[in-house]
Coordinates of N, CA, C and O in Angstrom, one line a residue:
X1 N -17.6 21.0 23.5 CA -16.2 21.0 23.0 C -15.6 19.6 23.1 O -15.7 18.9 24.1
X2 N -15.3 19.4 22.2 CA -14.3 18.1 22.1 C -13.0 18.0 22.6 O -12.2 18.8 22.4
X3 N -12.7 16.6 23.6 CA -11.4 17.4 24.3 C -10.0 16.7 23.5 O -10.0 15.6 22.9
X4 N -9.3 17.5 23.7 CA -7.9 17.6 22.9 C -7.2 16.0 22.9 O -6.4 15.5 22.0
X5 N -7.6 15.6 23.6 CA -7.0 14.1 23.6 C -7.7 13.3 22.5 O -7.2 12.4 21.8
X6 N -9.0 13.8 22.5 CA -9.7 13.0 21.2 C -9.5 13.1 19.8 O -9.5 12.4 18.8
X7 N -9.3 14.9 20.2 CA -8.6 14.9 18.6 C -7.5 14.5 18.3 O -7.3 15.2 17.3
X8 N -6.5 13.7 18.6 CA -5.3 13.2 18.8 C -5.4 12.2 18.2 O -5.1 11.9 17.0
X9 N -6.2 11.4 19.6 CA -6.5 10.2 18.8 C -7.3 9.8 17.5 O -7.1 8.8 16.9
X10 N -8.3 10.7 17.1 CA -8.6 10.7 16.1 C -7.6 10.6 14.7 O -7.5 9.9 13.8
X11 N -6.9 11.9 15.2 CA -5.9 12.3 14.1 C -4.8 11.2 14.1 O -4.1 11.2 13.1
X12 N -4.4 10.4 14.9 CA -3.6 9.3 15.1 C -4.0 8.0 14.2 O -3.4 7.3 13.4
X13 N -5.6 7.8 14.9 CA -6.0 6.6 13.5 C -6.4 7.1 12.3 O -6.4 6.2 11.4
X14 N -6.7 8.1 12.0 CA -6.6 8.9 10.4 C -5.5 8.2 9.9 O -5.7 7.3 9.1
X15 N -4.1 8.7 10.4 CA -3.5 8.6 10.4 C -2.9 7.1 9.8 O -2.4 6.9 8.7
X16 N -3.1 6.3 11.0 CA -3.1 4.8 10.6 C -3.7 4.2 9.8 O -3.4 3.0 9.6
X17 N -5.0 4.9 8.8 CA -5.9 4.2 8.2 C -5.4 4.5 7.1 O -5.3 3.6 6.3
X18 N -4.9 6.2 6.6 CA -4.6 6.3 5.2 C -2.9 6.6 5.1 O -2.4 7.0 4.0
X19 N -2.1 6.5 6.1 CA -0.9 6.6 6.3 C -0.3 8.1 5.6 O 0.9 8.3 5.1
X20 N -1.3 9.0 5.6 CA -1.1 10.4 5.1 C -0.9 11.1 6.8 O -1.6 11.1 7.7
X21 N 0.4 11.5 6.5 CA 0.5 12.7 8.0 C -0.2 13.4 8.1 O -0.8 13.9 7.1
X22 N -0.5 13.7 9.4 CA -1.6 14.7 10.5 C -0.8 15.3 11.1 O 0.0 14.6 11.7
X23 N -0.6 16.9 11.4 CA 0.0 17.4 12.4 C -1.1 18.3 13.4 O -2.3 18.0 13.1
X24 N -1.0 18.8 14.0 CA -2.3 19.6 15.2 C -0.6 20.6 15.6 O 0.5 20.3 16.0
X25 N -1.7 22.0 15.0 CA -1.1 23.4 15.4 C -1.9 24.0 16.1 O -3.1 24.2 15.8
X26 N -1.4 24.7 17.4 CA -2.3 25.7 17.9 C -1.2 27.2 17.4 O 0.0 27.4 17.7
X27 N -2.0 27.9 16.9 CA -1.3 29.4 17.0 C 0.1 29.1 15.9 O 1.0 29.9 16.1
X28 N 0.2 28.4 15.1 CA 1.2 28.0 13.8 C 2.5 27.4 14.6 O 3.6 27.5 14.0
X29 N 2.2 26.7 16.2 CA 3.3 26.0 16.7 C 2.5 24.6 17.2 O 1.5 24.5 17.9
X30 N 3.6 23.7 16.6 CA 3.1 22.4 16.6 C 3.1 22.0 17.7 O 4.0 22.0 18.5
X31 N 1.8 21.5 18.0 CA 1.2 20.6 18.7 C 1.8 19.2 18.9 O 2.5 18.8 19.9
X32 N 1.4 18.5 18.0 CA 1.7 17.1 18.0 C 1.4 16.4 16.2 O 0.4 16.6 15.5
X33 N 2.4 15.7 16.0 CA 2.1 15.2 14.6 C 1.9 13.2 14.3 O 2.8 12.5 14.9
X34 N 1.5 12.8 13.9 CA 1.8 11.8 13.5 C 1.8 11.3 11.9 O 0.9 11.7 11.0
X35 N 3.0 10.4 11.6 CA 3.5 9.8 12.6 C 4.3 10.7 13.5 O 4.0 11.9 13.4
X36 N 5.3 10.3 14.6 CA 6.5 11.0 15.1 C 7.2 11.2 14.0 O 7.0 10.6 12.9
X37 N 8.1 11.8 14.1 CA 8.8 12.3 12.6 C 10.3 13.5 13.4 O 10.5 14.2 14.4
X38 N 11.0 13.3 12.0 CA 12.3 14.4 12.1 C 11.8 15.8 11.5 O 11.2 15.9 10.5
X39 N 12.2 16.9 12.5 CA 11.6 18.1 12.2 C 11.8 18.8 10.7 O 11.1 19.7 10.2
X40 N 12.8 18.3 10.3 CA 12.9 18.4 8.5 C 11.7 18.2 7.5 O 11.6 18.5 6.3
X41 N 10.7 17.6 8.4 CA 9.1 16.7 7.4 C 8.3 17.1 7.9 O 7.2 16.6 7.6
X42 N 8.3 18.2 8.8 CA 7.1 19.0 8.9 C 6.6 19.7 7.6 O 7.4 20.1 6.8
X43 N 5.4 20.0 7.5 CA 5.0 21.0 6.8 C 5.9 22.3 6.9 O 6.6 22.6 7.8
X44 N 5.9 22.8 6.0 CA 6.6 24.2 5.9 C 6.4 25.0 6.2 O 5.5 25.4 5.4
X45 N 6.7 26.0 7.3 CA 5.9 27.1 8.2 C 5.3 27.8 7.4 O 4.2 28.3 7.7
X46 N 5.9 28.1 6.0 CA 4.6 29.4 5.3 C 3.5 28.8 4.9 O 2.6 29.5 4.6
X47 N 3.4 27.4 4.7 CA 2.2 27.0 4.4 C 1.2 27.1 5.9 O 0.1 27.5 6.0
X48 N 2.0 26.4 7.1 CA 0.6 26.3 8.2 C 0.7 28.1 8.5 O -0.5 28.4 8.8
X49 N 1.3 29.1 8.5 CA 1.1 30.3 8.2 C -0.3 30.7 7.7 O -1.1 31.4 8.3
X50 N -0.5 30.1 6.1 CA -1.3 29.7 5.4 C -2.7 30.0 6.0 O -3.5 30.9 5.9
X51 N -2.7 29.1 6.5 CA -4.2 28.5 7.1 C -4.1 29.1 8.4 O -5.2 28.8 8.9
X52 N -3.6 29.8 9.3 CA -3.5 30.4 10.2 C -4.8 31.5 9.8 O -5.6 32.1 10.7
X53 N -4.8 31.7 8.2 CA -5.7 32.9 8.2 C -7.0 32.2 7.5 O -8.0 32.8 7.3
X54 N -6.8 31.1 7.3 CA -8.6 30.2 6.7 C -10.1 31.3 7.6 O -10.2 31.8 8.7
X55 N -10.8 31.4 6.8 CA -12.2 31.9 7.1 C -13.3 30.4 7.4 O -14.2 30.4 8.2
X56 N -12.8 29.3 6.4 CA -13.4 28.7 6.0 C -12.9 27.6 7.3 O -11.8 27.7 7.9
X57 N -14.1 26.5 7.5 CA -13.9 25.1 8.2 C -12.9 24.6 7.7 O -12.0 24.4 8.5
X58 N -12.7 24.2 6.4 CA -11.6 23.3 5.4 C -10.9 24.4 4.7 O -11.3 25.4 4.3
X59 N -9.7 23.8 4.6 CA -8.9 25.0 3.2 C -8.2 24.1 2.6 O -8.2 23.0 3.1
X60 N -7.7 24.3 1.7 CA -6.9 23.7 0.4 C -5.9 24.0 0.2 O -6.0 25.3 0.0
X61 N -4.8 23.7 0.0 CA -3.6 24.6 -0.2 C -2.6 23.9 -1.2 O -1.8 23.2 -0.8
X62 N -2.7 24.0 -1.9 CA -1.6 22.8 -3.2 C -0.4 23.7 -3.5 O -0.4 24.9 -3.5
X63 N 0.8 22.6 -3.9 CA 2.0 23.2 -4.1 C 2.3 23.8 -5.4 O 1.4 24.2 -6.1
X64 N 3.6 23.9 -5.6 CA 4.2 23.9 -6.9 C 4.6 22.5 -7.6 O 4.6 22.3 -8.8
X65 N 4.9 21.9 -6.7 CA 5.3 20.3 -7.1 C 4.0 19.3 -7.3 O 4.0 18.3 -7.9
X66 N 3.0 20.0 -6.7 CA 1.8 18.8 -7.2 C 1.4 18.2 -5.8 O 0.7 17.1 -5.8
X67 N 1.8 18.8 -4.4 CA 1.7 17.9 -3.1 C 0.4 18.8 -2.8 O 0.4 19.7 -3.6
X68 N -0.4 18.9 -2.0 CA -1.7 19.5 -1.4 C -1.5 19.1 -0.1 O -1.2 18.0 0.3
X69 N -1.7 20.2 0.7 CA -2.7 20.3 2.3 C -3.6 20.3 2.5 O -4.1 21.1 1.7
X70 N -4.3 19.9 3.1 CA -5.7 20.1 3.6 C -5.5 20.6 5.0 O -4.5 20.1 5.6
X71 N -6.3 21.6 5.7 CA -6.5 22.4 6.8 C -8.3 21.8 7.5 O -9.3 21.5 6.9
X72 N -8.0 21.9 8.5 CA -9.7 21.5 8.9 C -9.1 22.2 10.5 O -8.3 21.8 11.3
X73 N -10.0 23.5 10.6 CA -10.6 24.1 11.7 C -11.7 24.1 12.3 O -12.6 24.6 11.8
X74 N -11.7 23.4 13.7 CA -12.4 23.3 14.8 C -13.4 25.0 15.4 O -12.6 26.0 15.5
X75 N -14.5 25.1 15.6 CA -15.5 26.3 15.5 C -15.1 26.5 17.2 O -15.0 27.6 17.8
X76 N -14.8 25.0 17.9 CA -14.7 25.7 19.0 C -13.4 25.7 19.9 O -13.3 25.6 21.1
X77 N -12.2 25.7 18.7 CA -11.1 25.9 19.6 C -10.4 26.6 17.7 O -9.8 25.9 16.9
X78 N -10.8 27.8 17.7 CA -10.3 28.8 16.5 C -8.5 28.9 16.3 O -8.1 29.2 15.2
X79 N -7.9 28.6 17.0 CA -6.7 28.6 17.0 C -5.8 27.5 16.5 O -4.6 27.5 16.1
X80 N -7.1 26.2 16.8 CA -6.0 24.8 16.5 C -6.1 24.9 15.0 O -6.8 25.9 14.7
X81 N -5.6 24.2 13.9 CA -5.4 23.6 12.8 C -5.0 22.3 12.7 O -3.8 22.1 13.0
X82 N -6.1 20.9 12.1 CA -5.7 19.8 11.7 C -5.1 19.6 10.5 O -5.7 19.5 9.4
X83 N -3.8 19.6 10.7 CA -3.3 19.5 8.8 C -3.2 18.5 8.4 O -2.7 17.8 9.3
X84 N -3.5 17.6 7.3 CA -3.5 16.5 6.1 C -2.3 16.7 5.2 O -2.2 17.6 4.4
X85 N -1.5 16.0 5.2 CA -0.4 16.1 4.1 C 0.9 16.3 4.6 O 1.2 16.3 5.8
X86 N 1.8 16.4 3.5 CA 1.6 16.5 2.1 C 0.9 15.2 1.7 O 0.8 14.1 2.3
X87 N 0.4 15.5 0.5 CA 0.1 14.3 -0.4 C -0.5 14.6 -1.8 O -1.1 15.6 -2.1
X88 N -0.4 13.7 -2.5 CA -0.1 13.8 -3.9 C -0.6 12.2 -4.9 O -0.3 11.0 -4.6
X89 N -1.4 12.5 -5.9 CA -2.1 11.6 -6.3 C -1.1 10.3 -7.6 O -1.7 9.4 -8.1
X90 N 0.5 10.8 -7.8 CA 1.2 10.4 -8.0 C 2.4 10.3 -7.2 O 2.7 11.4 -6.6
X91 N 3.3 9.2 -7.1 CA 4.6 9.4 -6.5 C 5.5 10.6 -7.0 O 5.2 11.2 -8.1
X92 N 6.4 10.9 -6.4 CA 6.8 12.3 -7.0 C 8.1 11.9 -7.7 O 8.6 10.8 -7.4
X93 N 8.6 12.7 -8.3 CA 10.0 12.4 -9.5 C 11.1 12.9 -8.6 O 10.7 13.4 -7.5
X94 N 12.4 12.9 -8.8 CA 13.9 13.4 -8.7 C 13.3 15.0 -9.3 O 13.6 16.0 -8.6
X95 N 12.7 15.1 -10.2 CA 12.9 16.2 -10.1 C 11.8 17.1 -9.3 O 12.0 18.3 -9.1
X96 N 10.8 16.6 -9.1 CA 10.2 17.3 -8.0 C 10.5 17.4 -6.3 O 10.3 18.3 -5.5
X97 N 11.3 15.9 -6.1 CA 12.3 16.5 -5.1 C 13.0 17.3 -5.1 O 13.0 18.0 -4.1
X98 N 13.7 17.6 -5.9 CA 14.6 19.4 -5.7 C 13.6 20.1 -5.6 O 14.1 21.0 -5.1
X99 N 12.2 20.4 -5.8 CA 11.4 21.5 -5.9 C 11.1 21.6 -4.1 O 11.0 22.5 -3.3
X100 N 11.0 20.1 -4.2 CA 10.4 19.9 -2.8 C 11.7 20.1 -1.6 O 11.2 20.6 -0.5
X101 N 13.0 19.8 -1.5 CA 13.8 20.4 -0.7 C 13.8 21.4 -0.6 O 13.8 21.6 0.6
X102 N 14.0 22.8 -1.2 CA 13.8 23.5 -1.4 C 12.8 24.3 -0.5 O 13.1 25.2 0.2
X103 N 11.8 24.0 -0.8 CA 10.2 24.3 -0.6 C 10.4 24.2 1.5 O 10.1 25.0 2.3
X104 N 11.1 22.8 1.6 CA 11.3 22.5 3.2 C 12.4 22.5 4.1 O 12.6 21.9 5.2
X105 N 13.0 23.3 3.1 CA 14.5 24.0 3.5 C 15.7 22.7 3.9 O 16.5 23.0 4.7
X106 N 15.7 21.2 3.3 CA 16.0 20.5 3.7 C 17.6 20.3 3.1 O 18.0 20.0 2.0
X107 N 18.2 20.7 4.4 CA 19.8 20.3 4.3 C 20.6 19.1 3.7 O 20.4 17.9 4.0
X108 N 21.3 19.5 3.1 CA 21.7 17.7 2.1 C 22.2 16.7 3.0 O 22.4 15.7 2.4
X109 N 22.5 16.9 4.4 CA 22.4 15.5 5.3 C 21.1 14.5 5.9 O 20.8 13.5 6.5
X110 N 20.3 15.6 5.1 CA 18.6 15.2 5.8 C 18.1 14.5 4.6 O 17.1 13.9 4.9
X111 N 18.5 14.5 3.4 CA 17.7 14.7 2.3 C 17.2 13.2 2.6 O 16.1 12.9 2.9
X112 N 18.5 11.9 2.3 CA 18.2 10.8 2.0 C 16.9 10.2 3.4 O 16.1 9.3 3.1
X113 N 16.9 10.7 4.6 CA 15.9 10.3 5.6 C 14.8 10.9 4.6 O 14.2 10.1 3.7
X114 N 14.4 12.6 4.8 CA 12.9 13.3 4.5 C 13.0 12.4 2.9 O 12.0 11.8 2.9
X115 N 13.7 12.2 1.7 CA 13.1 11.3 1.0 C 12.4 10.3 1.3 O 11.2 10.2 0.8
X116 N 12.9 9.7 2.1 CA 12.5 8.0 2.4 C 11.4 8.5 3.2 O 10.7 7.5 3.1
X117 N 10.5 9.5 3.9 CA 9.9 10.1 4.5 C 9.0 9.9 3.6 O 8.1 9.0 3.6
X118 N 9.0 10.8 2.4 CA 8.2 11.1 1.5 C 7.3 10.2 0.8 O 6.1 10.2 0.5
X119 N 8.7 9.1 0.6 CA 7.9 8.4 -0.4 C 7.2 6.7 0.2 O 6.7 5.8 -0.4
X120 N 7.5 6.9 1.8 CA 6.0 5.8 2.0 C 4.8 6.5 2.5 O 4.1 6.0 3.4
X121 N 4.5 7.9 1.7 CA 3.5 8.5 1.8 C 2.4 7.8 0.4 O 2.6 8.0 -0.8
X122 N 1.6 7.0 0.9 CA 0.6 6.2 -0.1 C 0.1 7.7 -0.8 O 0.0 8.8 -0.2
X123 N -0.2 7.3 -2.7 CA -0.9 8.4 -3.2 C -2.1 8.0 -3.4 O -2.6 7.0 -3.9
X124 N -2.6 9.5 -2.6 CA -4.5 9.4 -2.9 C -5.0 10.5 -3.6 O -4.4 11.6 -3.9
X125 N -5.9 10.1 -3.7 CA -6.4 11.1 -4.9 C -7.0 12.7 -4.1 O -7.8 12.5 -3.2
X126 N -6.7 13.6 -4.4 CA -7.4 14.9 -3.9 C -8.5 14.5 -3.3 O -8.6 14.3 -2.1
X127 N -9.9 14.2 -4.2 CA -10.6 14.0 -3.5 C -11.3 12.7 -2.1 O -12.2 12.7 -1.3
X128 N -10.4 12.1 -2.5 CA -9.8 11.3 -1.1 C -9.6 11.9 -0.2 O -10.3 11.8 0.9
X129 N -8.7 12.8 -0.3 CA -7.8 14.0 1.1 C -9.0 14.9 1.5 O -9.3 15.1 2.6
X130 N -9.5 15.4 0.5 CA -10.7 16.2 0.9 C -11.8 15.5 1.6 O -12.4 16.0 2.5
X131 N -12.0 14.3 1.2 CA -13.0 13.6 2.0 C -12.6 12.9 3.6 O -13.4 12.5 4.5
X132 N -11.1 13.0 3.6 CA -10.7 12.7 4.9 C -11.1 14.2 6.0 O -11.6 14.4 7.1
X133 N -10.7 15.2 4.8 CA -11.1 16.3 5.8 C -12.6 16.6 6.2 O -13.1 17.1 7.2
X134 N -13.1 16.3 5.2 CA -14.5 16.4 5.5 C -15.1 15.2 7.0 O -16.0 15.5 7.8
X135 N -14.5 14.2 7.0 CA -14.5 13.4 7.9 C -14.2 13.9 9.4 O -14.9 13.9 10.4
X136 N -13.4 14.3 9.1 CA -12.3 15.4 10.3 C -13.4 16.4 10.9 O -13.6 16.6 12.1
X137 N -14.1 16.9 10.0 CA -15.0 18.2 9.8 C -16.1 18.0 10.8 O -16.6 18.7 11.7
X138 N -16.5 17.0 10.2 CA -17.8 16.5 10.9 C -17.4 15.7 12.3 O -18.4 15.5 13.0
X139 N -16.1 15.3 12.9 CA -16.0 15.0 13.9 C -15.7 16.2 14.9 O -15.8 16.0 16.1
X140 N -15.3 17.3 14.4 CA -15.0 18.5 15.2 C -16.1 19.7 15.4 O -16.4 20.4 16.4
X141 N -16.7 19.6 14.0 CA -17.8 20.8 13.8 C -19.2 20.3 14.1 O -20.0 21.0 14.8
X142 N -19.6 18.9 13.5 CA -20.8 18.4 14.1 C -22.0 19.0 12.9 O -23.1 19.4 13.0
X143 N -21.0 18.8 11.8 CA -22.1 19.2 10.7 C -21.2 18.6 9.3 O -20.0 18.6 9.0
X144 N -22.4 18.2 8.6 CA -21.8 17.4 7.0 C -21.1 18.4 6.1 O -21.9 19.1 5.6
X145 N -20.4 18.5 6.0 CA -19.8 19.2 4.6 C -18.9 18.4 3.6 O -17.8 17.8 3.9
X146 N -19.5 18.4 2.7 CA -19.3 17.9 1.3 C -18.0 18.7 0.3 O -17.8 19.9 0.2
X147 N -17.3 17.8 -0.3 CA -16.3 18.2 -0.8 C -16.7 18.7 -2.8 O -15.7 19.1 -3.5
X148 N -17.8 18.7 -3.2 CA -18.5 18.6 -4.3 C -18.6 19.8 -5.0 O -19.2 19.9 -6.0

């Protein structure tokens, strides 16, 4: 088993390398995310909900607005979830921000911060994100899986 501090730090220079948020859920209550952040920019509980019920090592979860999650569960601690995202292979418009407030229940004194939140989220391409997770994968699971 891998201990919890490693996956931290892992998920912390993930983090730093492709500047896409990582949060770590046990049981769909947050763990620890980076960066640190205002609770308005968390993922949106129905999505880590979501993946609470994954079968699979990796899951995928894409929006309405065009943002994707990635999920990467650990075989030997079944309860955590490493989440990837949001992120999105274009910057997003004014009008996918209303889709996206919405979506994260964000009160109109939050908006102008979780904007500015959003948008020094570098865009990568899906299969980027999926290969970060695949990365993730093989550091937790100890086996290759390809995103192909």
């Amino acid at each position: 088993m891998i201990p919890l501090q490693d996956i931290k730090d892992f998920c912390q220079l993930n983090y730093l390398d492709s500047g896409i948020p990582v949060s770590i859920y046990r049981n769909n209550t947050l763990f620890q995310a980076f960066p640190e952040q205002s609770a308005c920019t968390y993922p949106p509980k129905h999505y880590i909900a979501e993946f609470t019920e994954m079968t699979d090592n990796i899951a995928l979860l894409s929006t309405p607005y065009g943002a994707y999650f990635v999920a990467v569960k650990p075989n030997d601690d079944p309860d955590l979830r490493i989440v990837l995202g949001p992120a999105n292979s274009i910057p997003f418009t004014d009008a996918d921000f209303h889709k996206i407030y919405t979506d994260y229940a964000v009160v109109q004194e939050k908006r102008a911060e979780f904007k500015t939140f959003i948008q020094r989220i570098p865009p990568i391409a899906l299969n980027g994100q999926l290969s970060k997770a695949a990365v993730m994968n093989y550091l937790l699971n100890h086996y290759m899986r390809t995103h192909s």
